[in-house]
Coordinates of C-alpha atoms and ligand atoms in Angstrom, one line a residue:
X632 CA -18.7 -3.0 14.8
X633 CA -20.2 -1.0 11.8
X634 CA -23.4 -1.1 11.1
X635 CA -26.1 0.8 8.7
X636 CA -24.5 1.5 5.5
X637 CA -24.5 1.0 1.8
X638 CA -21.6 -0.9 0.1
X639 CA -21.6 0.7 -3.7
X640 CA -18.6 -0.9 -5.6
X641 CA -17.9 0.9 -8.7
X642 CA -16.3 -1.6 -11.3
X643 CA -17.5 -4.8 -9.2
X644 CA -16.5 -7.1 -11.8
X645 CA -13.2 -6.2 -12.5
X646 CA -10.3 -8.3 -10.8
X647 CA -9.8 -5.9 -7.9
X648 CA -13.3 -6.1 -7.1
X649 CA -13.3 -9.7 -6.9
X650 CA -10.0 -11.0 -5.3
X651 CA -9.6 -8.4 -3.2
X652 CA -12.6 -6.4 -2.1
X653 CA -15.4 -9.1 -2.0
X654 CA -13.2 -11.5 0.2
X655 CA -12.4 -8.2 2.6
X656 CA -16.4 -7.7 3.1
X657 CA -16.9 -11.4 3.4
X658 CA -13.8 -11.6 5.9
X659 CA -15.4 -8.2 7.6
X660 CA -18.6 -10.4 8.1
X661 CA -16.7 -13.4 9.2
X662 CA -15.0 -11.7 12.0
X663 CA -18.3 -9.9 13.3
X664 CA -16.9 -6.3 12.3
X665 CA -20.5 -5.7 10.3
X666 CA -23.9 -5.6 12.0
X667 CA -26.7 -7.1 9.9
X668 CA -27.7 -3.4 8.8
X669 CA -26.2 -3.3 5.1
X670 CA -26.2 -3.7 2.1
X671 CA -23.7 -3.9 -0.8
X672 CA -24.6 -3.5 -4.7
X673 CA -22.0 -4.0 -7.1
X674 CA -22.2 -2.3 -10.4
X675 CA -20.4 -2.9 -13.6
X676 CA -20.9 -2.4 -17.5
X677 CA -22.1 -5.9 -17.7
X678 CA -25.6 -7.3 -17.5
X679 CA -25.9 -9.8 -14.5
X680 CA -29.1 -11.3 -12.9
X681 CA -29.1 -10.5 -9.1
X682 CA -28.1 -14.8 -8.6
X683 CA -25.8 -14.4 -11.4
X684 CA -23.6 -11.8 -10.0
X685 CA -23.4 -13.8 -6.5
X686 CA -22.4 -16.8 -8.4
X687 CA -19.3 -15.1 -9.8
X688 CA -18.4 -12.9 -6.5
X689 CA -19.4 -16.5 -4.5
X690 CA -16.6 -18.5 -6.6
X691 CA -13.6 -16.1 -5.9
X692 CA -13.7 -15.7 -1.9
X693 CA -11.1 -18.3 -0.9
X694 CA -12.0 -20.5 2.1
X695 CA -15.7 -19.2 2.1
X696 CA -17.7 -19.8 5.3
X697 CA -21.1 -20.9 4.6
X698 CA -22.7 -18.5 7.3
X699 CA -20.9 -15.4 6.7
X700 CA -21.6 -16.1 2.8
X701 CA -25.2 -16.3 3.7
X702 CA -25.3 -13.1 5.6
X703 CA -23.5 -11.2 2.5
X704 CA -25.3 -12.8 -0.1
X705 CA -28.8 -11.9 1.5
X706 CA -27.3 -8.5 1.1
X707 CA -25.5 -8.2 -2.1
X708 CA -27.2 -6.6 -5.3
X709 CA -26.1 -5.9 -9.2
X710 CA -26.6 -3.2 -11.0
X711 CA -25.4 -2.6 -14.7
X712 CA -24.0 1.1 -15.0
X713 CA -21.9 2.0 -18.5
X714 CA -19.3 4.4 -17.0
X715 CA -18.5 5.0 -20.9
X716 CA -22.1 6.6 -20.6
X717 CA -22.9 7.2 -17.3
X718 CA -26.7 9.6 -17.8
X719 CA -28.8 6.4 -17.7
X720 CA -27.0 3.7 -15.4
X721 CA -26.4 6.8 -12.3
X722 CA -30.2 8.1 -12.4
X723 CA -31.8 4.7 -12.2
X724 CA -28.7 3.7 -9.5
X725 CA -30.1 6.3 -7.4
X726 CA -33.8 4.4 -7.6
X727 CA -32.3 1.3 -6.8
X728 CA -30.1 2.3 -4.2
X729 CA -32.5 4.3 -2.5
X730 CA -35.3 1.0 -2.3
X731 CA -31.9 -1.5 -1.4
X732 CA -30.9 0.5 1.4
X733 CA -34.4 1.2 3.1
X734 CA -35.0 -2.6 2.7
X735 CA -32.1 -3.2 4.5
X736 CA -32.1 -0.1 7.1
X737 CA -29.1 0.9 5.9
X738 CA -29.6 4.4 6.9
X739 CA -28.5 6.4 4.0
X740 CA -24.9 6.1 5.0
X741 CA -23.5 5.4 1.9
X742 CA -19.5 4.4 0.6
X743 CA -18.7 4.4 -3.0
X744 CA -15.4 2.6 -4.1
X745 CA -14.1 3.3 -7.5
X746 CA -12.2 0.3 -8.2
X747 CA -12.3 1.4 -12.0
X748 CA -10.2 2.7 -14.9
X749 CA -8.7 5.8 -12.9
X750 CA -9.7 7.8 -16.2
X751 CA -13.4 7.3 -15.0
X752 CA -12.9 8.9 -12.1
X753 CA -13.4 12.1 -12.5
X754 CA -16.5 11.5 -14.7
X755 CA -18.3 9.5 -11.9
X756 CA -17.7 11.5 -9.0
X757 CA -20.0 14.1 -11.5
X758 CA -22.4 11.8 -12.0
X759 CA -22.9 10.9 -8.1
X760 CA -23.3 14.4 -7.4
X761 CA -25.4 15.1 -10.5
X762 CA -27.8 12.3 -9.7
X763 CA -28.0 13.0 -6.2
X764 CA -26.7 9.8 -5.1
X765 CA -24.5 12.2 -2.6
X766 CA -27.3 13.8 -1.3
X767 CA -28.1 11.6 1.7
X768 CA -29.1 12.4 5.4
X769 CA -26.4 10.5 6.7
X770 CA -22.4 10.3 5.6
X771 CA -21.4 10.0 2.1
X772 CA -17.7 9.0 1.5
X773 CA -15.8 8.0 -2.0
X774 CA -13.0 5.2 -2.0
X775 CA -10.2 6.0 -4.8
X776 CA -8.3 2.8 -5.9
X777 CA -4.5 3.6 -7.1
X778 CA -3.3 4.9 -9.2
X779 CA -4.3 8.5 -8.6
X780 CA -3.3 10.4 -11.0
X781 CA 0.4 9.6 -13.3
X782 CA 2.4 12.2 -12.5
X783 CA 2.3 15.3 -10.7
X784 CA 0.1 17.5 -12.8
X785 CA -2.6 15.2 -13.4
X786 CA -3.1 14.2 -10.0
X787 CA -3.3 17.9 -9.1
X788 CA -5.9 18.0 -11.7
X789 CA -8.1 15.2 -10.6
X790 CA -7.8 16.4 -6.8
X791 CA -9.2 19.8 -8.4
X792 CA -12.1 18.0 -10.2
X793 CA -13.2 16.0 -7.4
X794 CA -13.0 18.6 -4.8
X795 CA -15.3 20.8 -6.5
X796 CA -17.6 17.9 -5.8
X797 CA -16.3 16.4 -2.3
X798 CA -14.7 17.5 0.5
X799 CA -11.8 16.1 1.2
X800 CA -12.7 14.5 4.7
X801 CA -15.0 12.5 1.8
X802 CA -12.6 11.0 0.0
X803 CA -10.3 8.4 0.8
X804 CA -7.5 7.4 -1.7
X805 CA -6.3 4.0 -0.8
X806 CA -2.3 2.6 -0.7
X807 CA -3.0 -1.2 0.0
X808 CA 0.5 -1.3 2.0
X809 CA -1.2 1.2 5.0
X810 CA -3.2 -1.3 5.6
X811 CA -0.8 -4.2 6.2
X812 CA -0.6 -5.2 9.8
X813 CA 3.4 -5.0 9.8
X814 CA 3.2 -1.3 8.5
X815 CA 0.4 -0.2 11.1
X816 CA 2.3 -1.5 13.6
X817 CA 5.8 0.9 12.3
X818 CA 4.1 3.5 14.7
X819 CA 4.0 2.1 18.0
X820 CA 7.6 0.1 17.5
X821 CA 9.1 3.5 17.0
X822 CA 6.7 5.5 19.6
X823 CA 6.1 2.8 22.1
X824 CA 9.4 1.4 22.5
X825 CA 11.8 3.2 24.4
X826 CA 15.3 1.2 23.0
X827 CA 14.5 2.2 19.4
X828 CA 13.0 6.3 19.9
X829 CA 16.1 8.1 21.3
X830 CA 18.5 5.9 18.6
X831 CA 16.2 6.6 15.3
X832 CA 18.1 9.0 13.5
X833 CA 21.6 9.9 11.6
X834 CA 23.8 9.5 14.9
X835 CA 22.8 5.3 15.2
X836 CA 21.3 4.2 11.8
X837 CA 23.4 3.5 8.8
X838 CA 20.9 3.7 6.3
X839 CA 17.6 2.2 5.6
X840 CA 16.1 -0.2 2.6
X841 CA 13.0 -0.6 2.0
X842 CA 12.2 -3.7 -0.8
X843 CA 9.2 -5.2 -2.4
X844 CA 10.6 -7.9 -4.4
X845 CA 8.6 -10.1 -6.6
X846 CA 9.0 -13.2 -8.4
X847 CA 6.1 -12.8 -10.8
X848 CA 5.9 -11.0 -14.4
X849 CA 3.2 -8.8 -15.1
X850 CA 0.4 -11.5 -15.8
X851 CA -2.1 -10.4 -17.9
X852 CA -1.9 -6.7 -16.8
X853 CA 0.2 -5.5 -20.1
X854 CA -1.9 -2.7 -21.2
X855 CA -2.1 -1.4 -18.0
X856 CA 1.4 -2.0 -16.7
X857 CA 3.6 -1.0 -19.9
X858 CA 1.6 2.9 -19.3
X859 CA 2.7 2.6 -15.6
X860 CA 5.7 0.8 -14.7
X861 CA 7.1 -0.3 -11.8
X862 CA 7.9 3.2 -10.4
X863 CA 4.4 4.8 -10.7
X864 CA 3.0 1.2 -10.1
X865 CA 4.4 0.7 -7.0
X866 CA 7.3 3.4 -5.9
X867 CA 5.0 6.5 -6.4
X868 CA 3.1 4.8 -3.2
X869 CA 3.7 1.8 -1.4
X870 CA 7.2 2.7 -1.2
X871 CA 7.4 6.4 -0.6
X872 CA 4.3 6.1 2.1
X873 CA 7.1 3.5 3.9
X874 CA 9.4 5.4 3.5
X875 CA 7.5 8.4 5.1
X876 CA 6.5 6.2 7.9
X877 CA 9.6 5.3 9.0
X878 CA 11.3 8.6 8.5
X879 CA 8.6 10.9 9.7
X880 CA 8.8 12.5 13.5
X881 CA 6.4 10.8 16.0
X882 CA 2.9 12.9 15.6
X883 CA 1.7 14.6 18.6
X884 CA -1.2 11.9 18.1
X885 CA -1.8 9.2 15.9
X886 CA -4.7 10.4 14.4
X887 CA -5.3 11.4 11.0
X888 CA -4.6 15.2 11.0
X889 CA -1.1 14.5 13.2
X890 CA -0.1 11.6 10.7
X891 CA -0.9 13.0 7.0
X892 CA 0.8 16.0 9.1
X893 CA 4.4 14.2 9.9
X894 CA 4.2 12.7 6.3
X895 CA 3.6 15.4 4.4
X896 CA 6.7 17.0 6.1
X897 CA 8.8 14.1 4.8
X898 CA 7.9 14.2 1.3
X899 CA 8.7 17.9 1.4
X900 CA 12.2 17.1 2.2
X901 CA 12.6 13.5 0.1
X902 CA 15.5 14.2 -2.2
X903 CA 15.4 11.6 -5.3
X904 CA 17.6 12.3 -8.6
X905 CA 17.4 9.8 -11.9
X906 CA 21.2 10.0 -11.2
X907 CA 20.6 8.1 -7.8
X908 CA 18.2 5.6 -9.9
X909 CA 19.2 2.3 -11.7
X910 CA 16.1 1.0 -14.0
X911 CA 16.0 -2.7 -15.4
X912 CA 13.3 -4.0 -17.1
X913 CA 13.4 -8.6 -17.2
X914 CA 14.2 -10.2 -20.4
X915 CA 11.1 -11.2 -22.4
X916 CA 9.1 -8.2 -21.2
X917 CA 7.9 -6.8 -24.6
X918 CA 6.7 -10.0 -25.4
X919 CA 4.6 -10.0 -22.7
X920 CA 0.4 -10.1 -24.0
X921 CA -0.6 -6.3 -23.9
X922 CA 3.0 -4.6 -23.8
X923 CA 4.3 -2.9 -27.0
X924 CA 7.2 -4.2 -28.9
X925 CA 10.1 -2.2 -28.0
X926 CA 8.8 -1.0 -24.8
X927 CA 11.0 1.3 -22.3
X928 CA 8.9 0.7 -19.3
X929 CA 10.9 -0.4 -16.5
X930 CA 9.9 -3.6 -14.6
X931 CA 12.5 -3.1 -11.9
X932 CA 14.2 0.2 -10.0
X933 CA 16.4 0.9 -7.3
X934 CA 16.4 3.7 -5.7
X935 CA 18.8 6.2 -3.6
X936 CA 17.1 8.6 -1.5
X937 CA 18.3 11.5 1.1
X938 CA 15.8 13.5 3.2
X939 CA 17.1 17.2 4.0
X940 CA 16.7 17.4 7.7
X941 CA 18.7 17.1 10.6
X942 CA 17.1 14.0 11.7
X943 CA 18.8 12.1 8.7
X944 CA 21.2 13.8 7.5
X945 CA 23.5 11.4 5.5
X946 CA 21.4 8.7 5.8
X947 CA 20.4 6.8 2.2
X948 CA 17.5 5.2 1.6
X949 CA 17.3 2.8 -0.7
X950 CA 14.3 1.7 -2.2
X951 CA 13.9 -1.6 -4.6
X952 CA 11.4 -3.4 -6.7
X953 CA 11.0 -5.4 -9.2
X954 CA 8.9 -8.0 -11.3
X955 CA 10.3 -11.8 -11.8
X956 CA 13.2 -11.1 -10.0
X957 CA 14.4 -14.8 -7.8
X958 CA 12.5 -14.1 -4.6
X959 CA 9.8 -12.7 -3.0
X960 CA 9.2 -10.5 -0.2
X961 CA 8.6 -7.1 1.1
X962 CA 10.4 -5.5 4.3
X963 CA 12.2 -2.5 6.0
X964 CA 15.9 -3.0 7.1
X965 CA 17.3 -1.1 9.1
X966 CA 21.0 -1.3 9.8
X967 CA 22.7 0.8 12.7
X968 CA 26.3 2.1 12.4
X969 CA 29.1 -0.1 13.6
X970 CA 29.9 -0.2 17.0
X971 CA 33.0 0.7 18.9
X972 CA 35.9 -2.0 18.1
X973 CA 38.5 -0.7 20.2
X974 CA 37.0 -2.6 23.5
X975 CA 37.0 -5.7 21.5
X976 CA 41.1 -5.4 20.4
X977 CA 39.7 -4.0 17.0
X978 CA 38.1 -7.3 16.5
X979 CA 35.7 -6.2 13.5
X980 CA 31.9 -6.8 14.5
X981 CA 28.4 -7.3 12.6
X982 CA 26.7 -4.0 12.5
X983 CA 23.0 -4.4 14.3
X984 CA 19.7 -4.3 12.2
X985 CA 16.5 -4.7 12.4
X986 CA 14.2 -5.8 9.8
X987 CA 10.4 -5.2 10.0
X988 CA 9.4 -8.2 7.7
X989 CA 5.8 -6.9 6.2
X990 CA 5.8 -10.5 3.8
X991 CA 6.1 -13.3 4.1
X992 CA 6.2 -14.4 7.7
X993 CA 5.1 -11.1 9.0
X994 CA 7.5 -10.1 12.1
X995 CA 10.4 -8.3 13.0
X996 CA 13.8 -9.6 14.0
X997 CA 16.8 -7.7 15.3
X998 CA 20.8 -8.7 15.2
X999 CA 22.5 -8.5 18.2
X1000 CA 26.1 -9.1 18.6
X1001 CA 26.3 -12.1 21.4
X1002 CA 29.0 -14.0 23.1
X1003 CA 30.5 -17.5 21.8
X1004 CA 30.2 -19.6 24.8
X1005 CA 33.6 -20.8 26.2
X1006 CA 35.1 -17.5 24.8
X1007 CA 36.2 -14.2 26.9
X1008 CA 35.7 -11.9 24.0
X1009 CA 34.7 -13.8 20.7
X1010 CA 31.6 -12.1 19.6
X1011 CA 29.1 -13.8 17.3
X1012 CA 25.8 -12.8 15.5
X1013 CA 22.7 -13.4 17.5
X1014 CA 18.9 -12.8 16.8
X1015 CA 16.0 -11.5 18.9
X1016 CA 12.6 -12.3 17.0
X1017 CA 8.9 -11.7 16.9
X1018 CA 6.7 -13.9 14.8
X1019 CA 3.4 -12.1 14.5
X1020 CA 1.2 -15.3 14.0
X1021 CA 2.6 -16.7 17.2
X1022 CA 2.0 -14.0 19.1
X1023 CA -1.8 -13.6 17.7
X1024 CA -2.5 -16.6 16.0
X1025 CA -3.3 -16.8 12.2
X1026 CA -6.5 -14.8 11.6
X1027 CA -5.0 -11.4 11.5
X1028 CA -7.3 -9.2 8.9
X1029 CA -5.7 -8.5 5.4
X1030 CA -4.7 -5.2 4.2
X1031 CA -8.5 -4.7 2.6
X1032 CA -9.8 -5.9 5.6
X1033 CA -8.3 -3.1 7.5
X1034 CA -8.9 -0.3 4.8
X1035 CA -12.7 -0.9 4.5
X1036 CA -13.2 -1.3 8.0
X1037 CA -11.7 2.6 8.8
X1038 CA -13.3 3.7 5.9
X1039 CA -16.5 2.6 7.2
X1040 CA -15.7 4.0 10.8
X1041 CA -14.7 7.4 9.0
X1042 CA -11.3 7.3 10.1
X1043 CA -8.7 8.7 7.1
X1044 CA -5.5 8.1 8.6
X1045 CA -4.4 5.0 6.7
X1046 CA -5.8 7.0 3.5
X1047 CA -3.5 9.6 1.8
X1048 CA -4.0 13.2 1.7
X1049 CA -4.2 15.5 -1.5
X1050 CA -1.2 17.1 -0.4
X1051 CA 0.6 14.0 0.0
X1052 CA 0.1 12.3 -3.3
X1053 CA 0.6 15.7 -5.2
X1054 CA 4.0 15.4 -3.7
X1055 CA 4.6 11.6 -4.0
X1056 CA 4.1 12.0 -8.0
X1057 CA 6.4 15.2 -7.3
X1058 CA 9.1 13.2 -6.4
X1059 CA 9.1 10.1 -8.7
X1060 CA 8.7 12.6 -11.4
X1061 CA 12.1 13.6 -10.9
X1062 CA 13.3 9.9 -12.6
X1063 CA 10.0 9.0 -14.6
X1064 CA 10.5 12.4 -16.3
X1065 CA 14.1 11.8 -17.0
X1066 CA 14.1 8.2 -18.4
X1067 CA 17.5 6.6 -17.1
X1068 CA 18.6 3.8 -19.3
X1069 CA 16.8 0.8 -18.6
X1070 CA 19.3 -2.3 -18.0
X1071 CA 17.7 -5.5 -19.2
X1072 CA 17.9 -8.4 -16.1
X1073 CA 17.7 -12.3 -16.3
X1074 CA 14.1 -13.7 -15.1
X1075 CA 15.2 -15.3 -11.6
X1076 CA 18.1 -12.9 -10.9
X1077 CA 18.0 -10.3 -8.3
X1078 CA 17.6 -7.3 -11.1
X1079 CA 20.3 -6.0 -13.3
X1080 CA 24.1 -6.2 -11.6
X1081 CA 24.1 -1.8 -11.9
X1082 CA 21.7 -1.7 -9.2
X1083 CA 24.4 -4.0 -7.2
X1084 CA 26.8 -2.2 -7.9
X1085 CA 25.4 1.4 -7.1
X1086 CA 24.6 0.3 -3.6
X1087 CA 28.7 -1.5 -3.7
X1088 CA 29.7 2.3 -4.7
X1089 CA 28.9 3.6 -0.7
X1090 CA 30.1 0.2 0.8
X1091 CA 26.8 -1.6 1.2
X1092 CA 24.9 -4.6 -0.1
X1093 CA 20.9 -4.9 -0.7
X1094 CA 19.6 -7.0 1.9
X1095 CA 18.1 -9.9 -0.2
X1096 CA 17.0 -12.2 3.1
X1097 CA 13.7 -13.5 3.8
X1098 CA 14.7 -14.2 7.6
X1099 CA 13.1 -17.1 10.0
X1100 CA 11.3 -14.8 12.4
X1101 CA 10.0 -18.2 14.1
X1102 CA 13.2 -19.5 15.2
X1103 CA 15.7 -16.7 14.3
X1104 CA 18.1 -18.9 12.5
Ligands
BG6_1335 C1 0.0 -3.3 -6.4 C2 0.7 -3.3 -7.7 O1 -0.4 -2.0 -6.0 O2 0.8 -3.9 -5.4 C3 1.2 -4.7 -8.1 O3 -0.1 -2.8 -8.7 C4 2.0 -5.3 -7.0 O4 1.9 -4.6 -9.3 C5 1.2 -5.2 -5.7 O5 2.2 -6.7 -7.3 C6 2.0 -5.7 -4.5 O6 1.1 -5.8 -3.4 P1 1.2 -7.1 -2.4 O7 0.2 -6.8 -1.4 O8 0.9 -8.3 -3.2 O9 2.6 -7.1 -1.9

């Protein structure tokens, strides 16, 4: 339980703010994972009464509980502060943070989250130091939303600019995916699990996909999306940090040094080429409110990836997203090479796999090849599952849930490093820089037929199930 601290949202009327964080805090309060010692204040460029403010954060926390909503709304404040022109709004923050949190003994531990335009960023860390809302007698720690920087370059620049400010055991930059309960758990499968360590590498596994497929457009996200697309949006970091977590060796200990560590060490060795990369973007994109007529931004990529070391050597990784495409889901498959025929009279079998199935229906499943009853040597395709829910019941915490929690206990391991999203933008720069043709895809369709065929090329297919972890059918 975390208690005594100061809540500061930066940008607490934006969309993030309200569907994701505000639900996280009131969930936090719901499961008892917050004393009563806090307090949170949003701020925003907008002037709201103190009711006003818990009206509109009130009416987007989906099945509110009328006694954790008490407890946060006894402790939620509003402050206006124009990021735009941040001298007044900072100084006078300081005032009314200082009198918030002694009301509340929050003890002068204090966590900021910029969930604002990233090009505030910089500007605001400034003006937290320069009003010395940083200068407290307990911890002080900044929460960066995504994206963090858009390429290379500029996210070397910001981590410059805020470091002359913050230490970097301060600042945590978030990737939502670390905190999904499928993708914590990649650590102890792989560690804890004595079938799957000693086979985890080039000698057993076939290659490796990693998809986040959606079946929604952009929304009303245009002016935002068509300067990002779907690689910086989503492949720069949700995918890569998978990608690292499934390739990475097991660290010494799971702790945040020994983790960022083993990461790191991937990304260093990630191999990515726009020649390896099929773009699409879906048909009616530049129509889209907010997206420029004529627009190249891609709404879809697939991806082949190598990583130069011995571990995994000729092993692909293919990575996929996409934006309207005719499902939706987002796992790891993992398929292992083929096993020996010659005992079975060269009868050809299924290939194992495993899929860790981060959404929906959270839970891993693994194909064996089993007998057919009644027959000596037929072999059939069989399927060991785990369904998460009915293992632990349906209140595991969300993603945000998780995040805030460790950021409040201090503990960065979920969060990436400097070093780690330098090098992430380092290596989706090597396509975003080039600008492959972008192949235009049906809405509904599984993305544009090259990205089919570019995984057809080495003999594979994209694993497009959304498997019945329940039963296993
Ligand atoms: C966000 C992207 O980071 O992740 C969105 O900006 C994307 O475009 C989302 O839809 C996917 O997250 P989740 O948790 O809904 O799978």
């Amino acid at each position: 339980m975390q208690n005594n601290f100061s809540f500061i949202i930066l940008g607490a009327t934006g969309d993030l703010a309200q569907k994701k964080l505000f639900p996280a805090l009131h969930g936090l309060i719901r499961m008892n994972r917050t004393g009563n010692d806090f307090c949170i204040i949003g701020t925003g460029r907008k002037d709201f009464s103190r009711e006003e403010f818990a009206g509109l954060v009130k009416s987007n926390i989906p099945k509110l509980h009328e006694d954790s909503w008490k407890r946060l709304e006894e402790r939620l404040y509003y402050h206006a502060v124009d990021f735009g022109r941040p001298e007044n709004g900072f100084k006078s923050l300081q005032q009314y943070l200082s009198t918030t949190e002694k009301a509340h003994n929050a003890g002068e531990n204090r966590l900021f989250y910029l969930a604002t335009l990233p090009s505030h960023f910089k500007s605001i860390a400034y003006s937290l130091r320069k009003h010395g809302l940083t200068e407290t007698k307990g911890w002080c720690r900044l929460v960066f939303e995504k994206p963090f920087g858009s390429d290379e370059k500029t996210a070397r620049e910001l981590n410059r600019e805020i470091r002359k400010v913050f230490d970097e055991k301060q600042i945590y930059r978030i990737d939502h995916y670390l905190g999904k309960e499928l993708v914590q758990s990649i650590g102890i499968l792989r560690a804890g699990n004595r079938i799957f360590s000693p086979i985890w590498n080039s000698e057993n596994i076939d290659h490796v996909q990693i998809n986040l497929i959606e079946d929604f457009g952009i929304g009303n996200r245009g002016n935002f999306y068509d300067n990002q697309g779907a690689l910086r949006d989503v492949g720069q970091n949700h995918l890569l940090q998978l990608l690292c977590l499934i390739a990475m060796e097991i660290p010494a200990r799971f702790d945040e040094k020994c983790i960022r560590n083993e990461k790191v060490k991937v990304l260093r060795k990630v191999k990515l080429s726009a020649r390896d990369a099929v773009l699409g973007q879906y048909e009616g994109y530049s129509s889209e409110p907010g997206v420029g007529s004529g627009s190249k931004t891609e709404t879809f990529f697939a991806l082949k990836a190598t990583i130069g070391n011995k571990r995994w050597k000729g092993v692909p990784f293919y990575l996929r997203s996409g934006k309207n495409l005719g499902r939706k889901f987002a796992s790891i498959y993992i398929q292992f090479k083929e096993p020996n025929y010659t005992v079975f009279h060269n009868q050809r079998l299924n290939p194992n796999y495993l899929v860790i199935q981060i959404q929906p229906d959270d839970g891993m499943l693994v194909q064996l090849n089993g007998k057919v009853p009644g027959e000596k040597l037929k072999v059939m395709p069989v399927k060991m599952t785990f369904c998460h829910e009915c293992a632990f019941g349906p209140n595991t915490p969300q993603a945000y849930e998780t995040l805030l929690f460790e950021a409040l206990q201090g503990d960065q391991s979920a969060f990436v490093r400097s070093d780690e999203v330098e090098l992430s933008w380092k290596t989706i720069d090597k396509v975003t820089k080039k600008r492959p043709v972008l192949h235009p895809y049906a809405k509904g369709s599984m993305g544009p037929k090259e990205a089919d065929e570019m995984i057809a090329k080495d003999g594979r297919e994209w694993f497009n199930r959304i498997e019945n972890v329940v039963q296993g059918l």
